[in-house]
Tab-separated table of C-alpha atoms in Angstrom:
chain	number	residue	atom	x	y	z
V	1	UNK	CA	76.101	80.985	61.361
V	2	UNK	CA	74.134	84.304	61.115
V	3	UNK	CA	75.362	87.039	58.797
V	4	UNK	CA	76.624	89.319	60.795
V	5	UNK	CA	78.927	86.735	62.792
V	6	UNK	CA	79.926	85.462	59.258
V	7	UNK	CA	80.816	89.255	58.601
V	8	UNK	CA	82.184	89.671	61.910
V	9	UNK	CA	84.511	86.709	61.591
V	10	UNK	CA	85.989	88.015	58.104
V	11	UNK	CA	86.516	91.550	59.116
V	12	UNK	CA	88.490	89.920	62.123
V	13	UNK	CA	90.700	87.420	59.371
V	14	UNK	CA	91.246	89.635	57.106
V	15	UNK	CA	92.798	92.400	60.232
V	16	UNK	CA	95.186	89.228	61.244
V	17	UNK	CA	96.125	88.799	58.208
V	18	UNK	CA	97.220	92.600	57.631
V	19	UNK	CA	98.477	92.629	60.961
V	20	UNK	CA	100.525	89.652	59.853
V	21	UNK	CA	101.948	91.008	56.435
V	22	UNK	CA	103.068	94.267	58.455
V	23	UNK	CA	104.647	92.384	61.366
V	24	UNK	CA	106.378	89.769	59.101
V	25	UNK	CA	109.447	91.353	59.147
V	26	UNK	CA	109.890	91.311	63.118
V	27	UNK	CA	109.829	87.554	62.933
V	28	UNK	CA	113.273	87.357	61.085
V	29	UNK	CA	114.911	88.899	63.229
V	30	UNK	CA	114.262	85.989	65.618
V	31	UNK	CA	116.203	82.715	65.054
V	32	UNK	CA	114.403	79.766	65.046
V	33	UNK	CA	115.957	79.027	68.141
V	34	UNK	CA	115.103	81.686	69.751
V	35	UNK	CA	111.134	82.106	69.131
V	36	UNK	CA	109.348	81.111	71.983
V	37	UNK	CA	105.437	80.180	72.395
V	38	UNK	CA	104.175	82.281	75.305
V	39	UNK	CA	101.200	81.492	76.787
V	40	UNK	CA	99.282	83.290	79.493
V	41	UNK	CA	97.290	82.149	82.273
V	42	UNK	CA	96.370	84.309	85.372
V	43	UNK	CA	96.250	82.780	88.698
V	44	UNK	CA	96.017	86.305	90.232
V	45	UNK	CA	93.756	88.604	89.868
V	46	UNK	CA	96.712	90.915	87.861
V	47	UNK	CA	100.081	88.792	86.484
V	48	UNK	CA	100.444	86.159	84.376
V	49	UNK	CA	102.429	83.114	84.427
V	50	UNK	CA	104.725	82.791	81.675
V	51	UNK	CA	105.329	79.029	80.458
V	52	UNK	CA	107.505	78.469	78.143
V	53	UNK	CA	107.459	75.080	75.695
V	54	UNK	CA	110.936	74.092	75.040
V	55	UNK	CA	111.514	71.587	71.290
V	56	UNK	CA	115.014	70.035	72.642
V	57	UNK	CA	116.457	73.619	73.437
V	58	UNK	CA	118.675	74.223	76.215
V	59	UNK	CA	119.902	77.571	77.619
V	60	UNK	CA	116.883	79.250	76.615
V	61	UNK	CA	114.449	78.505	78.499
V	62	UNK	CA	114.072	77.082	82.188
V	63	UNK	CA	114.559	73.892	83.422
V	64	UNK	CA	111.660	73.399	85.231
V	65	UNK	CA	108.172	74.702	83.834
V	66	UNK	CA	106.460	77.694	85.440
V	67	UNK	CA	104.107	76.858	87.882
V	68	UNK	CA	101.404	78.816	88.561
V	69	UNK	CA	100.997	80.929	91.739
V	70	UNK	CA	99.731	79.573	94.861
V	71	UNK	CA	100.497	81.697	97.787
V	72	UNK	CA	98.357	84.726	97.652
V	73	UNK	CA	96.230	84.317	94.900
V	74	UNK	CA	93.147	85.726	96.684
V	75	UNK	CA	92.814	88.711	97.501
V	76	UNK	CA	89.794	90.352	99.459
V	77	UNK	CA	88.885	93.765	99.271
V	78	UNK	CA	86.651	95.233	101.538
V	79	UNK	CA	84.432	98.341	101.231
V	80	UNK	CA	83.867	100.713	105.085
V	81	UNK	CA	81.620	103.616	105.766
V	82	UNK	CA	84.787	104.462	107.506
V	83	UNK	CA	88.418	103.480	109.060
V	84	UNK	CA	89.487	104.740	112.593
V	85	UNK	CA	91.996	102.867	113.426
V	86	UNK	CA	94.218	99.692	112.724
V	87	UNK	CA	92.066	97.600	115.140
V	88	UNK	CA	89.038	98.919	113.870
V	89	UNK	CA	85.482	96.745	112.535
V	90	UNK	CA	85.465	96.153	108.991
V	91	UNK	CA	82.122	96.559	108.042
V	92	UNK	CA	81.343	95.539	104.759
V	93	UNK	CA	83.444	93.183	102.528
V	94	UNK	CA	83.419	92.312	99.000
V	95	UNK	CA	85.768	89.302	96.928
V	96	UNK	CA	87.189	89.305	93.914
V	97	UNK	CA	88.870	86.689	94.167
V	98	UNK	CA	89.049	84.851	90.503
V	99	UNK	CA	90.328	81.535	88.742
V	100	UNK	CA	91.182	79.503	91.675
V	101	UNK	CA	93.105	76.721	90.999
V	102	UNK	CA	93.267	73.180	92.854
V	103	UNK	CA	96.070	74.252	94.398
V	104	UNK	CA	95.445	76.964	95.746
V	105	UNK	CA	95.245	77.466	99.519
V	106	UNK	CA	91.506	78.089	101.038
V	107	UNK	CA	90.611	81.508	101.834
V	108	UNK	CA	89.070	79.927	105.361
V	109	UNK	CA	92.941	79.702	105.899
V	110	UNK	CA	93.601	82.012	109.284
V	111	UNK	CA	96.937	83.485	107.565
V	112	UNK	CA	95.458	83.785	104.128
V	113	UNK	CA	92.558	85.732	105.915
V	114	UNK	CA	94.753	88.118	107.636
V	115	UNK	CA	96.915	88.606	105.079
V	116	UNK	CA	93.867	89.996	102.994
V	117	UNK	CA	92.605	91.967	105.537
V	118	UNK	CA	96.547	93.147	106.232
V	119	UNK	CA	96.247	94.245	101.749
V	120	UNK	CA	93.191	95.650	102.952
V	121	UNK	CA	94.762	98.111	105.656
V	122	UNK	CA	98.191	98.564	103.352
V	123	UNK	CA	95.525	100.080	101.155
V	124	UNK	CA	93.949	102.258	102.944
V	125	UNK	CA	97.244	103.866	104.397
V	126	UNK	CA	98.221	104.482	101.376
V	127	UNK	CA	95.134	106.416	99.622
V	128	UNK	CA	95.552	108.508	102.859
V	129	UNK	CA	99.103	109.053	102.295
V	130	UNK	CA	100.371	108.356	105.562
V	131	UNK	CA	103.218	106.417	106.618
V	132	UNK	CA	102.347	102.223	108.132
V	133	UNK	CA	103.355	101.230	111.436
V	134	UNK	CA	104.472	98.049	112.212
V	135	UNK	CA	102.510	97.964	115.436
V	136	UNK	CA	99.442	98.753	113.516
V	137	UNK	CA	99.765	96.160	111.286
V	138	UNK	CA	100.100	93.887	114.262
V	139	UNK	CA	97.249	94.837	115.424
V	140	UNK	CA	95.627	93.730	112.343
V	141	UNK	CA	97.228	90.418	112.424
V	142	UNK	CA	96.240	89.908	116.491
V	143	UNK	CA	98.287	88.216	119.202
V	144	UNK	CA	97.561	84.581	118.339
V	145	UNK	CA	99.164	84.981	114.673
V	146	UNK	CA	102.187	86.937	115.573
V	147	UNK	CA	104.689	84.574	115.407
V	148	UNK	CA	103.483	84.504	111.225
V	149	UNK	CA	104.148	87.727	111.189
V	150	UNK	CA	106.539	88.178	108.651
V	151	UNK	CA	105.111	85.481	106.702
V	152	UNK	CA	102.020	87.017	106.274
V	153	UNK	CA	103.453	90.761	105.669
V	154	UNK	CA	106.034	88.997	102.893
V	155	UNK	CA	102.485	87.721	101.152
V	156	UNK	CA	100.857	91.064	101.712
V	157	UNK	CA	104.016	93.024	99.892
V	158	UNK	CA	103.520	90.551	97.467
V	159	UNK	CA	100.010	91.060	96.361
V	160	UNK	CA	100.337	94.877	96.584
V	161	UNK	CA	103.094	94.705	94.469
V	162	UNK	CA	101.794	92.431	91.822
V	163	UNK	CA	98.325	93.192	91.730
V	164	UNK	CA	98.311	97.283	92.655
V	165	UNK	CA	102.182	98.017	91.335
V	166	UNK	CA	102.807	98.879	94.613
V	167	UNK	CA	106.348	98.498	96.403
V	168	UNK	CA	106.086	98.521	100.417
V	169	UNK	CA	109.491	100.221	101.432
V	170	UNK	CA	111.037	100.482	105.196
V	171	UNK	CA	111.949	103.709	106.157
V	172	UNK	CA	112.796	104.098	109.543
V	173	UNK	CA	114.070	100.983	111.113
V	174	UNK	CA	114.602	102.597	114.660
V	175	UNK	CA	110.587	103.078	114.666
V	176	UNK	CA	109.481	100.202	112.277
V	177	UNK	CA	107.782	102.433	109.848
V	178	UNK	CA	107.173	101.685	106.193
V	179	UNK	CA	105.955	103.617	103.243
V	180	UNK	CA	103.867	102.371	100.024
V	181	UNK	CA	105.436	103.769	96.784
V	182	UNK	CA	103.834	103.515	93.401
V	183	UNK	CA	105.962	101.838	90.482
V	184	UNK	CA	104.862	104.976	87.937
V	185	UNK	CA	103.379	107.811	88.642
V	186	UNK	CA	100.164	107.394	87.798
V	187	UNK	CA	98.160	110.738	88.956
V	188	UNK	CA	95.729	110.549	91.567
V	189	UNK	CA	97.709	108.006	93.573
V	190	UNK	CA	97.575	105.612	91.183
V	191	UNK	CA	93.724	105.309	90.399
V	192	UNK	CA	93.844	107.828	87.174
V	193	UNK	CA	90.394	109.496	87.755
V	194	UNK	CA	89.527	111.388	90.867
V	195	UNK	CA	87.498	109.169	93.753
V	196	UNK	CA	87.817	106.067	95.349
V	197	UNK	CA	89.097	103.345	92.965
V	198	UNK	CA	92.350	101.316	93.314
V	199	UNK	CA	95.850	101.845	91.782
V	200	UNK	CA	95.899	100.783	87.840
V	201	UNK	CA	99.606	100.838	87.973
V	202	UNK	CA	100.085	96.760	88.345
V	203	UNK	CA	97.644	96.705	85.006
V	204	UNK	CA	99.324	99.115	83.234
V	205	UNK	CA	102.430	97.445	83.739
V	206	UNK	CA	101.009	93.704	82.895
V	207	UNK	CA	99.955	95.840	79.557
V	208	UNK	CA	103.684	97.623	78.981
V	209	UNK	CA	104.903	93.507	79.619
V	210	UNK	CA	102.599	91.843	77.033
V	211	UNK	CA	103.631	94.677	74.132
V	212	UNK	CA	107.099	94.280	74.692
V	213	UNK	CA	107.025	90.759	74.444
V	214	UNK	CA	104.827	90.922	71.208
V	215	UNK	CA	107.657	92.540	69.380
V	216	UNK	CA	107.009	96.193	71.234
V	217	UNK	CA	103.866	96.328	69.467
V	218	UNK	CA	100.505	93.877	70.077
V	219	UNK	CA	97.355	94.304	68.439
V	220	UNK	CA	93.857	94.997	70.157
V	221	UNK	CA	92.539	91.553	69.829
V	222	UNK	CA	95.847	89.954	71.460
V	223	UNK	CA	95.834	92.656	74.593
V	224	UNK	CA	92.301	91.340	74.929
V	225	UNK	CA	93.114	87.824	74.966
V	226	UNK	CA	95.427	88.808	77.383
V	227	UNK	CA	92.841	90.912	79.849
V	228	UNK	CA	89.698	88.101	79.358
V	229	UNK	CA	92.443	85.526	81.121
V	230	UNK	CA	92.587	87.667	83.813
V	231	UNK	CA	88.779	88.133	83.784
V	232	UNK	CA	88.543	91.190	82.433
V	233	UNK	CA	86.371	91.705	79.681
V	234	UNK	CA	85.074	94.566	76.516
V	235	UNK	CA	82.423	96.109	78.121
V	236	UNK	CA	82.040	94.660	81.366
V	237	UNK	CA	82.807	96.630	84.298
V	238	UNK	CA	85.613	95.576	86.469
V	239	UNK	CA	85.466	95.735	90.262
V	240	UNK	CA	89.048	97.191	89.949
V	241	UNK	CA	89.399	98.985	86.948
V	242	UNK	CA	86.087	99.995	85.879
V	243	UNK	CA	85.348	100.111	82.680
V	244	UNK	CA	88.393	98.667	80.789
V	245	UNK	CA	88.306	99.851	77.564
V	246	UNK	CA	87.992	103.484	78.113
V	247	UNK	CA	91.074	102.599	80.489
V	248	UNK	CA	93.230	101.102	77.955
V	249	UNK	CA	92.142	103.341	75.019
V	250	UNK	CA	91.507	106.662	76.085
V	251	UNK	CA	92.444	107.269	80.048
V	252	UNK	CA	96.208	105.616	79.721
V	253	UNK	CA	96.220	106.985	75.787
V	254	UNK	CA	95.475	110.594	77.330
V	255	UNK	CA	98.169	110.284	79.810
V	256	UNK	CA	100.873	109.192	77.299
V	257	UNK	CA	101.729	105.840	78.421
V	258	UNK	CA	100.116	103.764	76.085
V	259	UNK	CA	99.927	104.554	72.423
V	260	UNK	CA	96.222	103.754	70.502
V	261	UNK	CA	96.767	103.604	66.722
V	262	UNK	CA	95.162	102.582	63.711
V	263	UNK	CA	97.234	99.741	61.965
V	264	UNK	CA	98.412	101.069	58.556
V	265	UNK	CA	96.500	99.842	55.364
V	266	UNK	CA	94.188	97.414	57.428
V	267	UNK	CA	90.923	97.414	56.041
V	268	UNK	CA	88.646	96.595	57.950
V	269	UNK	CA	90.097	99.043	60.277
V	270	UNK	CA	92.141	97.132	63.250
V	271	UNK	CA	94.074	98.798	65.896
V	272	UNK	CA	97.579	98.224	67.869
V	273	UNK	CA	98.913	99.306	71.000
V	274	UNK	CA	102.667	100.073	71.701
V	275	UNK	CA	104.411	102.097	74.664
V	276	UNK	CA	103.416	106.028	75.233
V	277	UNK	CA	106.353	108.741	75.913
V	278	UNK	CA	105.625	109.079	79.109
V	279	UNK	CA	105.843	104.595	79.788
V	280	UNK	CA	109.566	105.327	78.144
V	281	UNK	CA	110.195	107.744	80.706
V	282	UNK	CA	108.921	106.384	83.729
V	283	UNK	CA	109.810	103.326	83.329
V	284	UNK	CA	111.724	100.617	81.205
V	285	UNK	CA	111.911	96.558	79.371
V	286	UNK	CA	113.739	95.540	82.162
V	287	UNK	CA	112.188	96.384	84.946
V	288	UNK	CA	108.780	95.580	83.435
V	289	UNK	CA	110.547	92.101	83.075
V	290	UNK	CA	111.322	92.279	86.595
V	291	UNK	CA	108.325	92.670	87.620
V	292	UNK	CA	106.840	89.808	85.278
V	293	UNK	CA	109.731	87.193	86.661
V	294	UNK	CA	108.600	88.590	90.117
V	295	UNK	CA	105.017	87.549	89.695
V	296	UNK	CA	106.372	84.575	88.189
V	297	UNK	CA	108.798	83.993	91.009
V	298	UNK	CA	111.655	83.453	88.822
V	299	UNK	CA	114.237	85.852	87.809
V	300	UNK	CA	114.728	88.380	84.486
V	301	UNK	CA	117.550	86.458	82.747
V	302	UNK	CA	114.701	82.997	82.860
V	303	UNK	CA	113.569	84.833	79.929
V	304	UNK	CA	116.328	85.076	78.077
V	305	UNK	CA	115.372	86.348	74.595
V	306	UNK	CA	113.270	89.565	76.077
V	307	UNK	CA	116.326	89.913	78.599
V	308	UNK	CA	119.060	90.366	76.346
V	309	UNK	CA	116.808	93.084	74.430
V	310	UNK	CA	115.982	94.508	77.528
V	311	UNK	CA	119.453	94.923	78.647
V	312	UNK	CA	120.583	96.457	75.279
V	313	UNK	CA	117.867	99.142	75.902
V	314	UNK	CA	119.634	99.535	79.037
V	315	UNK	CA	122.922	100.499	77.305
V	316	UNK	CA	121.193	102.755	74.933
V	317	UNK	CA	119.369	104.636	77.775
V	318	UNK	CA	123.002	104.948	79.469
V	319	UNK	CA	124.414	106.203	76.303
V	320	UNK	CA	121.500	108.692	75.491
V	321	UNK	CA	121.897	109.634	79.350
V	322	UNK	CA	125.527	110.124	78.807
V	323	UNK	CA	125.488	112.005	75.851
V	324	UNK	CA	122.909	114.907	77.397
V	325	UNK	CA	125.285	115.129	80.272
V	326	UNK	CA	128.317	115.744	78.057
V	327	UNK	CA	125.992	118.552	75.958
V	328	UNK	CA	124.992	119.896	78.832
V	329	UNK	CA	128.278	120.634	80.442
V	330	UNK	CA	129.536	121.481	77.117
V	331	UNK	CA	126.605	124.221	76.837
V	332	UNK	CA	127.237	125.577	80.911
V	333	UNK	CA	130.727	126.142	80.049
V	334	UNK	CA	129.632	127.962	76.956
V	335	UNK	CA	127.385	129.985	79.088
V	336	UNK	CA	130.008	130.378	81.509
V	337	UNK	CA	132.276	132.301	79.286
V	338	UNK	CA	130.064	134.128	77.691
V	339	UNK	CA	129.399	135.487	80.879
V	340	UNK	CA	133.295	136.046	81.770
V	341	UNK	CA	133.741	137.800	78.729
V	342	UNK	CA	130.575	140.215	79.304
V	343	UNK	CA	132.067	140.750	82.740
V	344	UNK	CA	135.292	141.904	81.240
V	345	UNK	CA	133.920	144.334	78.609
V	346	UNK	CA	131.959	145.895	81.601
């Protein structure tokens, strides 16, 4: 092996092993039936199946192993020199469609086709701001595929949701309109940077997912383990998210959702990431689990250790919440007579 492999490799044991002295403590306060081996593997372009390996355990884990996502799991996006209408030509089209399985459904299907080009249309509504009309989106489906309708548009809501972070809400049901809205609020729609681009949200939240289930803190070299299953890679420009690692560790660090720090005493210096301020606010553990049991089309309480935490965060949020109320009506009364008694003096 050349030297500076050999030297590369060392620096990289020797940050584990810190990493694994400072973290030691977080592992005790897991039983030893309650650790679970979590493995990803990304058969979307964003999500990641969760499967769980059980050793005679029942309760915690599910019954039936995860299986990995077949329905929608490619997605085509296409690039236009411009958009006039629901029915109108799509000119130019680009995949990125990625890690196929065996199972997955062709993408010479007729319904998988129009659902993509139904994503495609969802998305452009929703850079424009304006609100989605069902008989648009029919239009986009076409006469012969109406009857798979709401087939297709479940499947469409799905990838948005999963792969953009996207919710597709109804709004009016007298006139069948519907509205796209963002799971954070990510500026510039959701893309971070100004110009065309697509909504980071559904990455950011995959991110916020894999650090809370590393103990609320995961080093670099896991979140990239993480990002190269779903085909993102250190250096490599993404079709999506551009260049990921001025994403992850400046862009997102910047806007406070993801925190970029230096792990204490490691030497070689390694790094960790754990959630920003603004991540706490915006959002919270369990409804970044829901949305990993929803790409894993399972529910939040499958996952039973990182449920109960997230549901004790819940309380202490309520609590927290609870508490500010009671000081602020405590300090508007205050106010309140102060004001009375100035009042009377006058």
């Amino acid at each position: 092996m050349p030297r500076g492999q050999k030297s590369t490799l060392r620096a990289r044991e020797k940050c584990q092993q810190t990493w694994g002295q400072i973290q030691g403590h977080q592992g005790a306060q897991m039983t030893a039936t309650q650790k679970k081996k979590v493995s990803f593997s990304c058969p979307l372009i964003l999500g990641a199946t969760i499967q769980k390996k059980s050793a005679g355990r029942s309760g915690s884990v599910l019954k039936k192993p995860q299986r990995a996502l077949s329905t929608t799991t490619s997605v085509d996006v296409y690039h236009k020199k411009s958009y006039k209408g629901a029915n109108s030509k799509i000119e130019k089209k680009q995949s990125f469609s990625q890690g196929l399985s065996s199972t997955v459904r062709s993408r010479t299907d007729p319904l998988t086709i129009k659902t993509n080009m139904l994503v495609q249309f969802l998305m452009e509504m929703y850079k424009m701001k304006k609100p989605i009309m069902k008989a648009d989106m029919l239009k986009i489906v076409q006469k012969r595929h109406e009857n798979h309708f709401p087939e297709i548009l479940k499947k469409a809501s799905f990838n948005m949701e999963v792969v953009f972070g996207v919710d597709l809400k109804k709004v009016d049901s007298t006139k069948d309109s519907y509205v796209l809205v963002s799971k954070m609020d990510l500026p510039n729609n959701g893309t971070v940077t100004r110009g065309r681009g697509f909504p980071k949200t559904g990455l950011l939240l995959n991110l916020l997912g894999v650090i809370f289930m590393k103990g609320n803190c995961a080093t670099e070299e896991k979140i990239w383990e993480f990002l190269n299953k779903m085909r993102i890679y250190d250096g490599k420009k993404h079709f999506i998210f551009g260049e990921p690692r001025k994403l992850i560790t400046q862009d997102l660090v910047k806007l406070k959702y993801l925190e970029y720090r230096q792990v204490p005493n490691s030497d070689p210096a390694c790094y960790e990431f754990l959630w920003g301020p603004r991540a706490h606010a915006e959002t919270s553990k369990m409804k970044v689990l829901e949305f990993w049991a929803k790409v894993n089309q399972t529910v939040p309480s499958a996952f039973q250790f990182w449920y109960e935490e997230a549901l004790r965060d819940e309380e202490e949020r309520v609590q927290a919440a609870a508490t500010f109320n009671d000081g602020s009506s405590a300090m508007g009364r205050k106010c309140s007579k102060v004001k009375a008694s100035s009042s009377s003096h006058a």
